[in-house]
Short mmCIF file of C-alpha atoms in Angstrom, two decimals:
data_model
loop_
_atom_site.label_atom_id
_atom_site.label_comp_id
_atom_site.label_asym_id
_atom_site.label_seq_id
_atom_site.Cartn_x
_atom_site.Cartn_y
_atom_site.Cartn_z
CA MET A 20 2.95 89.29 -7.18
CA ASN A 21 5.88 90.52 -5.13
CA TYR A 22 6.84 88.12 -2.33
CA ASN A 23 8.55 90.87 -0.33
CA LEU A 24 5.33 92.93 -0.32
CA ILE A 25 3.48 89.88 1.01
CA LEU A 26 5.97 89.67 3.87
CA GLU A 27 5.34 93.35 4.62
CA GLU A 28 1.61 92.62 4.99
CA ILE A 29 2.39 89.80 7.42
CA ASP A 30 4.73 92.08 9.37
CA ASP A 31 1.87 94.59 9.71
CA ILE A 32 -0.20 91.92 11.48
CA TYR A 33 2.73 91.19 13.83
CA LYS A 34 2.80 94.92 14.60
CA ILE A 35 -0.93 94.87 15.39
CA ILE A 36 -0.35 91.96 17.81
CA ASN A 37 2.48 93.86 19.54
CA LEU A 38 0.33 96.98 19.77
CA ASN A 39 -2.39 94.93 21.46
CA LYS A 40 0.20 93.67 23.95
CA LYS A 41 1.04 97.25 24.93
CA ILE A 42 -2.63 98.16 25.30
CA LEU A 43 -3.32 95.06 27.40
CA LEU A 44 -0.59 96.01 29.89
CA ALA A 45 -2.22 99.41 30.44
CA LEU A 46 -5.73 98.08 31.17
CA GLU A 47 -7.36 97.44 34.49
CA GLU A 48 -8.39 93.88 35.34
CA LYS A 49 -12.10 94.53 34.64
CA GLU A 50 -11.30 95.86 31.17
CA GLU A 51 -9.08 92.95 30.18
CA ILE A 52 -11.88 90.44 29.51
CA LEU A 53 -13.71 92.77 27.12
CA PHE A 54 -10.48 93.71 25.37
CA LYS A 55 -9.43 90.06 24.95
CA LYS A 56 -12.76 89.29 23.28
CA SER A 57 -12.25 92.28 20.99
CA PHE A 58 -8.74 91.38 19.80
CA ASN A 59 -9.77 87.71 19.40
CA LYS A 60 -12.42 88.74 16.91
CA ASN A 61 -10.24 91.30 15.14
CA LEU A 62 -7.12 89.13 14.83
CA THR A 63 -9.07 86.03 13.80
CA ILE A 64 -10.66 87.98 10.94
CA GLU A 65 -7.43 89.86 10.11
CA ILE A 66 -5.37 86.67 9.71
CA TYR A 67 -8.02 84.82 7.74
CA THR A 68 -8.69 87.81 5.45
CA PHE A 69 -4.98 88.14 4.69
CA TRP A 70 -4.79 84.41 3.88
CA GLU A 71 -7.81 84.47 1.56
CA ASN A 72 -6.75 87.65 -0.27
CA PHE A 73 -3.19 86.37 -0.70
CA CYS A 74 -4.30 83.09 -2.30
CA LYS A 75 -6.82 84.70 -4.65
CA GLU A 76 -4.44 87.48 -5.68
CA LEU A 77 -1.64 84.99 -6.36
CA VAL A 78 -3.79 82.61 -8.41
CA TYR A 79 -5.23 85.44 -10.49
CA ASP A 80 -1.77 86.97 -10.90
CA CYS A 81 -0.52 83.65 -12.32
CA TYR A 82 -3.44 83.60 -14.76
CA SER A 83 -3.20 87.24 -15.86
CA LYS A 84 0.60 87.32 -16.33
CA TYR A 85 0.99 83.89 -17.91
CA LYS A 86 -2.14 83.47 -20.03
CA LYS A 87 -0.14 81.93 -22.85
CA ILE A 88 0.93 79.16 -20.46
CA ILE A 89 -2.35 78.80 -18.55
CA ILE A 90 -5.10 79.07 -21.17
CA ASP A 91 -5.90 76.03 -23.24
CA LYS A 92 -8.90 73.77 -23.87
CA ASP A 93 -8.69 72.11 -20.42
CA PHE A 94 -8.59 75.50 -18.70
CA LEU A 95 -11.65 76.76 -20.61
CA VAL A 96 -13.65 73.58 -19.97
CA GLY A 97 -12.86 73.82 -16.25
CA TYR A 98 -13.73 77.53 -16.20
CA PHE A 99 -17.12 77.01 -17.84
CA GLU A 100 -17.88 74.14 -15.46
CA HIS A 101 -16.99 76.38 -12.51
CA VAL A 102 -19.31 79.12 -13.82
CA GLN A 103 -22.30 76.76 -13.56
CA GLU A 104 -21.76 75.95 -9.87
CA LYS A 105 -23.57 78.93 -8.30
CA SER A 106 -26.13 81.45 -9.48
CA PHE A 107 -24.14 84.54 -8.47
CA ILE A 108 -21.11 83.26 -10.43
CA ARG A 109 -23.34 82.69 -13.48
CA ARG A 110 -24.59 86.27 -13.17
CA LEU A 111 -21.04 87.65 -12.97
CA PHE A 112 -20.09 85.51 -15.96
CA LEU A 113 -22.94 86.88 -18.10
CA GLU A 114 -21.91 90.41 -17.16
CA SER A 115 -18.33 89.62 -18.22
CA ILE A 116 -19.30 88.84 -21.83
CA ASP A 117 -18.48 91.67 -24.24
CA ASP A 118 -19.27 91.91 -27.96
CA ASN A 119 -16.13 90.06 -28.96
CA LYS A 120 -14.55 88.64 -25.80
CA ILE A 121 -15.07 87.03 -22.40
CA ASP A 122 -13.39 88.90 -19.58
CA ILE A 123 -12.16 86.36 -17.01
CA LYS A 124 -12.37 88.33 -13.77
CA LYS A 125 -10.84 87.51 -10.40
CA GLU A 126 -14.30 87.52 -8.78
CA ILE A 127 -15.28 84.60 -11.05
CA LEU A 128 -12.06 82.63 -11.43
CA CYS A 129 -11.26 82.80 -7.70
CA ALA A 130 -14.77 82.71 -6.24
CA SER A 131 -14.76 81.07 -2.81
CA ASN A 132 -16.53 81.61 0.50
CA ASN A 133 -14.33 79.73 2.97
CA LEU A 134 -10.77 79.21 1.85
CA ASN A 135 -9.97 75.97 3.62
CA PHE A 136 -7.57 73.33 2.31
CA LYS A 137 -10.13 71.84 -0.09
CA GLN A 138 -10.98 75.24 -1.53
CA LEU A 139 -7.27 76.03 -1.93
CA ASN A 140 -6.81 72.90 -4.04
CA GLU A 141 -9.82 73.88 -6.14
CA LEU A 142 -8.23 77.28 -6.80
CA PHE A 143 -5.07 75.53 -8.00
CA GLN A 144 -7.07 73.23 -10.25
CA ARG A 145 -8.86 76.16 -11.91
CA ILE A 146 -5.57 77.27 -13.43
CA ARG A 147 -4.57 73.64 -14.05
CA PHE A 148 -1.89 73.44 -11.36
CA SER A 149 -0.99 69.99 -10.04
CA CYS A 150 -2.25 69.30 -6.51
CA ASN A 151 0.05 66.27 -6.41
CA ASP A 152 3.00 68.61 -6.88
CA PHE A 153 1.69 70.80 -4.05
CA LYS A 154 2.01 67.78 -1.75
CA LYS A 155 5.69 67.54 -2.72
CA HIS A 156 6.28 71.12 -1.59
CA VAL A 157 4.54 70.42 1.75
CA ASN A 158 6.04 67.04 2.64
CA ASP A 159 9.43 67.01 4.39
CA PHE A 160 9.30 70.79 4.85
CA LYS A 161 11.03 71.00 8.24
CA LYS A 162 9.95 74.55 9.09
CA LEU A 163 6.30 73.58 8.59
CA ASP A 164 6.71 70.48 10.75
CA ARG A 165 8.21 72.61 13.52
CA ALA A 166 5.39 75.18 13.18
CA ILE A 167 2.81 72.41 13.61
CA ILE A 168 4.61 71.13 16.72
CA ARG A 169 4.62 74.68 18.10
CA LEU A 170 0.87 75.04 17.49
CA LYS A 171 0.22 71.88 19.51
CA GLU A 172 2.58 73.00 22.26
CA GLU A 173 0.59 76.22 22.54
CA CYS A 174 -2.63 74.19 22.89
CA ILE A 175 -3.96 75.19 19.46
CA PHE A 176 -5.40 71.91 18.34
CA PRO A 177 -6.34 71.09 14.71
CA LYS A 178 -9.85 70.32 13.47
CA PHE A 179 -9.62 66.79 12.04
CA LYS A 180 -12.62 65.46 10.15
CA GLU A 181 -11.77 62.01 11.50
CA ILE A 182 -9.46 60.76 14.23
CA LYS A 183 -6.03 59.66 12.98
CA SER A 184 -3.35 57.85 14.98
CA SER A 185 -0.43 59.45 13.13
CA PRO A 186 -1.51 62.25 10.75
CA SER A 187 0.78 63.34 7.91
CA THR A 188 2.00 66.92 7.53
CA LEU A 189 -0.52 67.42 4.74
CA GLU A 190 -3.36 66.18 6.98
CA TYR A 191 -2.25 68.56 9.73
CA LEU A 192 -2.22 71.38 7.21
CA GLU A 193 -5.78 70.60 6.16
CA ALA A 194 -6.96 70.29 9.77
CA TYR A 195 -5.42 73.58 10.87
CA PHE A 196 -6.97 75.46 7.98
CA ASP A 197 -10.34 73.93 8.84
CA LEU A 198 -9.81 75.32 12.35
CA ILE A 199 -8.87 78.79 11.07
CA VAL A 200 -11.91 78.93 8.79
CA GLU A 201 -14.25 77.67 11.52
CA ASN A 202 -12.93 80.26 14.00
CA ARG A 203 -13.35 83.02 11.45
CA ASN A 204 -16.95 81.99 10.70
CA LYS A 205 -17.81 81.91 14.38
CA VAL A 206 -16.61 85.42 15.15
CA ALA A 207 -17.70 86.93 11.82
CA HIS A 208 -21.21 85.47 11.56
CA GLN A 209 -22.21 84.29 15.04
CA TYR A 210 -19.91 86.42 17.22
CA ASN A 211 -19.50 83.23 19.19
CA ILE A 212 -16.15 83.10 20.99
CA ASP A 213 -15.94 79.75 22.79
CA GLU A 214 -12.14 79.81 23.03
CA ILE A 215 -10.07 82.94 23.55
CA TYR A 216 -6.48 82.80 22.29
CA THR A 217 -3.69 84.77 23.91
CA LEU A 218 -1.67 87.22 21.84
CA GLU A 219 1.24 84.80 22.04
CA GLN A 220 -0.96 82.09 20.52
CA PHE A 221 -1.93 84.43 17.68
CA GLU A 222 1.78 84.97 17.00
CA VAL A 223 2.23 81.20 16.66
CA ILE A 224 -0.76 81.01 14.29
CA LEU A 225 0.72 83.81 12.20
CA ASP A 226 4.11 82.05 12.16
CA PHE A 227 2.32 79.01 10.72
CA ILE A 228 0.53 81.14 8.08
CA LYS A 229 3.81 82.80 7.08
CA ILE A 230 5.41 79.42 6.36
CA VAL A 231 2.39 78.19 4.39
CA VAL A 232 2.43 81.41 2.35
CA PHE A 233 6.05 80.67 1.44
CA ILE A 234 5.11 77.15 0.33
CA VAL A 235 2.12 78.30 -1.74
CA PHE A 236 4.16 81.02 -3.45
CA GLU A 237 7.00 78.60 -4.18
CA PHE A 238 4.55 76.03 -5.56
CA CYS A 239 2.87 78.52 -7.92
CA VAL A 240 6.17 79.73 -9.40
CA SER A 241 7.34 76.13 -9.76
CA GLN A 242 4.17 75.28 -11.67
CA ILE A 243 4.64 78.25 -13.99
CA ILE A 244 8.23 77.21 -14.77
CA LYS A 245 7.19 73.59 -15.39
CA LYS A 246 4.25 74.60 -17.60
CA SER A 247 6.42 77.02 -19.57
CA LYS A 248 8.80 74.17 -20.38
CA ASP A 249 5.93 71.92 -21.45
CA LYS A 250 4.65 74.65 -23.79
CA GLN A 251 8.14 75.76 -24.84
CA GLU A 252 7.62 79.31 -23.61
CA VAL A 253 10.57 81.22 -22.15
CA ILE A 254 9.63 82.84 -18.82
CA SER A 255 12.89 82.20 -16.96
CA LYS A 256 16.61 82.31 -17.61
CA ARG A 257 18.80 79.42 -16.50
CA ILE A 258 22.00 80.52 -14.81
CA PHE A 259 25.03 78.51 -15.91
CA PRO A 260 26.16 76.00 -13.24
CA LEU A 261 29.83 75.45 -12.48
CA CYS A 262 29.92 73.23 -9.40
CA VAL A 263 28.49 72.51 -5.96
CA ILE A 264 31.10 73.58 -3.41
CA ARG A 265 29.09 72.64 -0.31
CA SER A 266 25.86 70.65 -0.04
CA ASN A 267 22.98 71.70 2.19
CA SER A 268 22.67 68.42 4.09
CA ALA A 269 21.61 68.65 7.75
CA GLU A 270 19.73 71.90 6.95
CA LYS A 271 22.92 73.85 6.28
CA THR A 272 23.17 76.52 3.62
CA ALA A 273 24.73 75.48 0.31
CA ILE A 274 27.57 77.08 -1.65
CA ILE A 275 27.53 76.81 -5.43
CA GLY A 276 29.70 78.05 -8.28
CA ILE A 277 27.76 79.80 -11.07
CA ARG A 278 28.39 82.07 -14.04
CA ASN A 279 25.98 84.91 -14.74
CA ASN A 280 25.01 84.31 -18.36
CA THR A 281 21.73 86.32 -18.19
CA ARG A 282 23.28 89.49 -19.70
CA LYS A 283 21.85 91.40 -16.75
CA VAL A 284 23.14 92.15 -13.28
CA ILE A 285 21.93 89.71 -10.60
CA ASN A 286 22.01 91.29 -7.16
CA LYS A 287 21.84 89.75 -3.71
CA ASP A 288 18.06 90.41 -3.45
CA THR A 289 17.21 88.50 -6.65
CA GLN A 290 14.87 85.57 -6.08
CA LEU A 291 16.18 82.39 -7.69
CA TYR A 292 14.59 78.95 -8.15
CA PHE A 293 16.58 75.73 -7.75
CA TYR A 294 15.38 72.55 -9.46
CA ASP A 295 14.88 69.76 -6.91
CA LYS A 296 15.56 66.72 -9.06
CA SER A 297 14.36 64.24 -6.42
CA LYS A 298 10.85 65.77 -6.39
CA ASN A 299 10.70 67.28 -9.89
CA ILE A 300 9.77 70.73 -8.53
CA TYR A 301 11.44 74.14 -8.28
CA ARG A 302 12.29 75.58 -4.86
CA MET A 303 12.63 79.23 -3.86
CA THR A 304 16.29 80.09 -3.33
CA ASN A 305 17.64 83.11 -1.46
CA ILE A 306 21.14 84.48 -2.04
CA LEU A 307 22.98 84.95 1.26
CA LYS A 308 26.48 85.83 0.05
CA ILE A 309 28.21 86.51 -3.29
CA VAL A 310 31.98 86.09 -3.53
CA GLU A 311 34.30 86.86 -6.49
CA ASP A 312 38.03 86.16 -6.23
CA GLY A 313 37.82 85.93 -2.44
CA LYS A 314 35.99 89.27 -2.05
CA GLU A 315 32.35 89.57 -1.00
CA CYS A 316 30.18 91.67 -3.32
CA TYR A 317 26.53 92.68 -3.69
CA GLU A 318 25.91 91.76 -7.33
CA MET A 319 26.91 89.37 -10.10
CA LEU A 320 27.92 91.04 -13.35
CA PRO A 321 27.19 89.40 -16.73
CA ILE A 322 29.63 86.72 -17.93
CA ASN A 323 31.59 86.69 -14.64
CA SER A 324 31.84 83.63 -12.34
CA TYR A 325 31.07 83.61 -8.62
CA SER A 326 30.71 81.39 -5.58
CA VAL A 327 27.31 81.96 -4.04
CA GLU A 328 25.94 80.91 -0.66
CA ILE A 329 22.25 80.06 -0.95
CA ASP A 330 19.38 79.03 1.30
CA THR A 331 16.89 76.63 -0.28
CA HIS A 332 14.80 73.58 0.60
CA ALA A 333 15.91 71.86 -2.62
CA ALA A 334 18.46 69.09 -2.21
CA VAL A 335 21.82 70.57 -3.27
CA LYS A 336 24.37 67.75 -3.64
CA THR A 337 28.09 67.93 -4.37
CA LYS A 338 27.77 65.15 -6.97
CA ASN A 339 25.27 67.21 -9.01
CA ASN A 340 27.36 69.74 -10.96
CA ARG A 341 24.74 70.03 -13.70
CA PHE A 342 22.07 71.50 -11.47
CA GLU A 343 19.36 73.90 -12.68
CA ILE A 344 18.92 77.32 -11.15
CA HIS A 345 16.55 79.87 -12.71
CA LYS A 346 15.80 83.57 -12.60
CA ILE A 347 12.27 84.62 -13.59
CA ILE A 348 12.00 87.09 -16.48
CA HIS A 349 9.48 89.83 -15.74
CA ASN A 350 8.60 91.05 -19.23
CA TYR A 351 5.65 89.09 -20.59
CA ASN A 352 3.97 89.34 -23.97
CA PRO A 353 0.17 89.91 -24.05
CA PHE A 354 -1.84 86.94 -25.24
CA GLU A 355 -5.31 86.33 -26.66
CA TYR A 356 -6.88 82.89 -26.99
CA LYS A 357 -9.06 82.67 -30.09
CA VAL A 358 -12.35 80.79 -29.96
CA VAL A 359 -14.32 80.36 -33.19
CA VAL A 360 -18.13 80.39 -32.85
#
């Protein structure tokens, strides 16, 4: 799944919000109330539908591209247990059985009605991803903390199952997704709008979703890299570290020295993944600037050495000159898991 294409989908929703702003300015006062009800329903469904489709597509993409890493006895046991949960899933499962294989379809593997925080964790568990690791990606994520503060400032209050004096970031995340799912169910099934958000409030909600999408995507790639190492499968290439020139303390960007030993050109748009040793996870890393011999360039040629400015949430420290930074390889071998009956 291409992260940049996901961002384009989010940008389309921002464009819809801005279009609604223009329409609202042109309406008479009597028309405003009806129009506000209309865009509340449409945007509530639009944002939730994007969120649900993104999560299901990403989870199934991880399964379909990395079967050799994902499929094992634990995966199959969990899958067959999941199949028994609901009658419509059992029916889809029976239809998926061919003469000599079982076709694991997205509609079965990713079946879910309301994709709240609990359901999201269940999706992760179906492909044997660690929910404890997901917490590591969420905790201490400053942009998420600021997004939650902004939601509260805009009077968008979370839906806690129980009152807490000082909720954690993870608990806020769960409560806000409970709110998003509840709002979607109200307008989709009951057409009951008891609270009308402004277009500015919808922008804040979408800002929150955009940050969570980043975290979920980062988490899934991190899990794939970690699982590939456990199963000794090569799905990424480690770029040779030279030194840390500048740390990223106080939320600054970092500057590192690296040598491109991948035998392929690495350009400025390449998505990298930096190993966060303190949390034992991999963090998405964006290249901001590439410099060779004092001159800025767009790409890193094989074998050559460069200083690279990067933006990542991993802790980049000047004392760690043996850091890990990876580039995902996008050519995967097909895989079949044999079951003897």
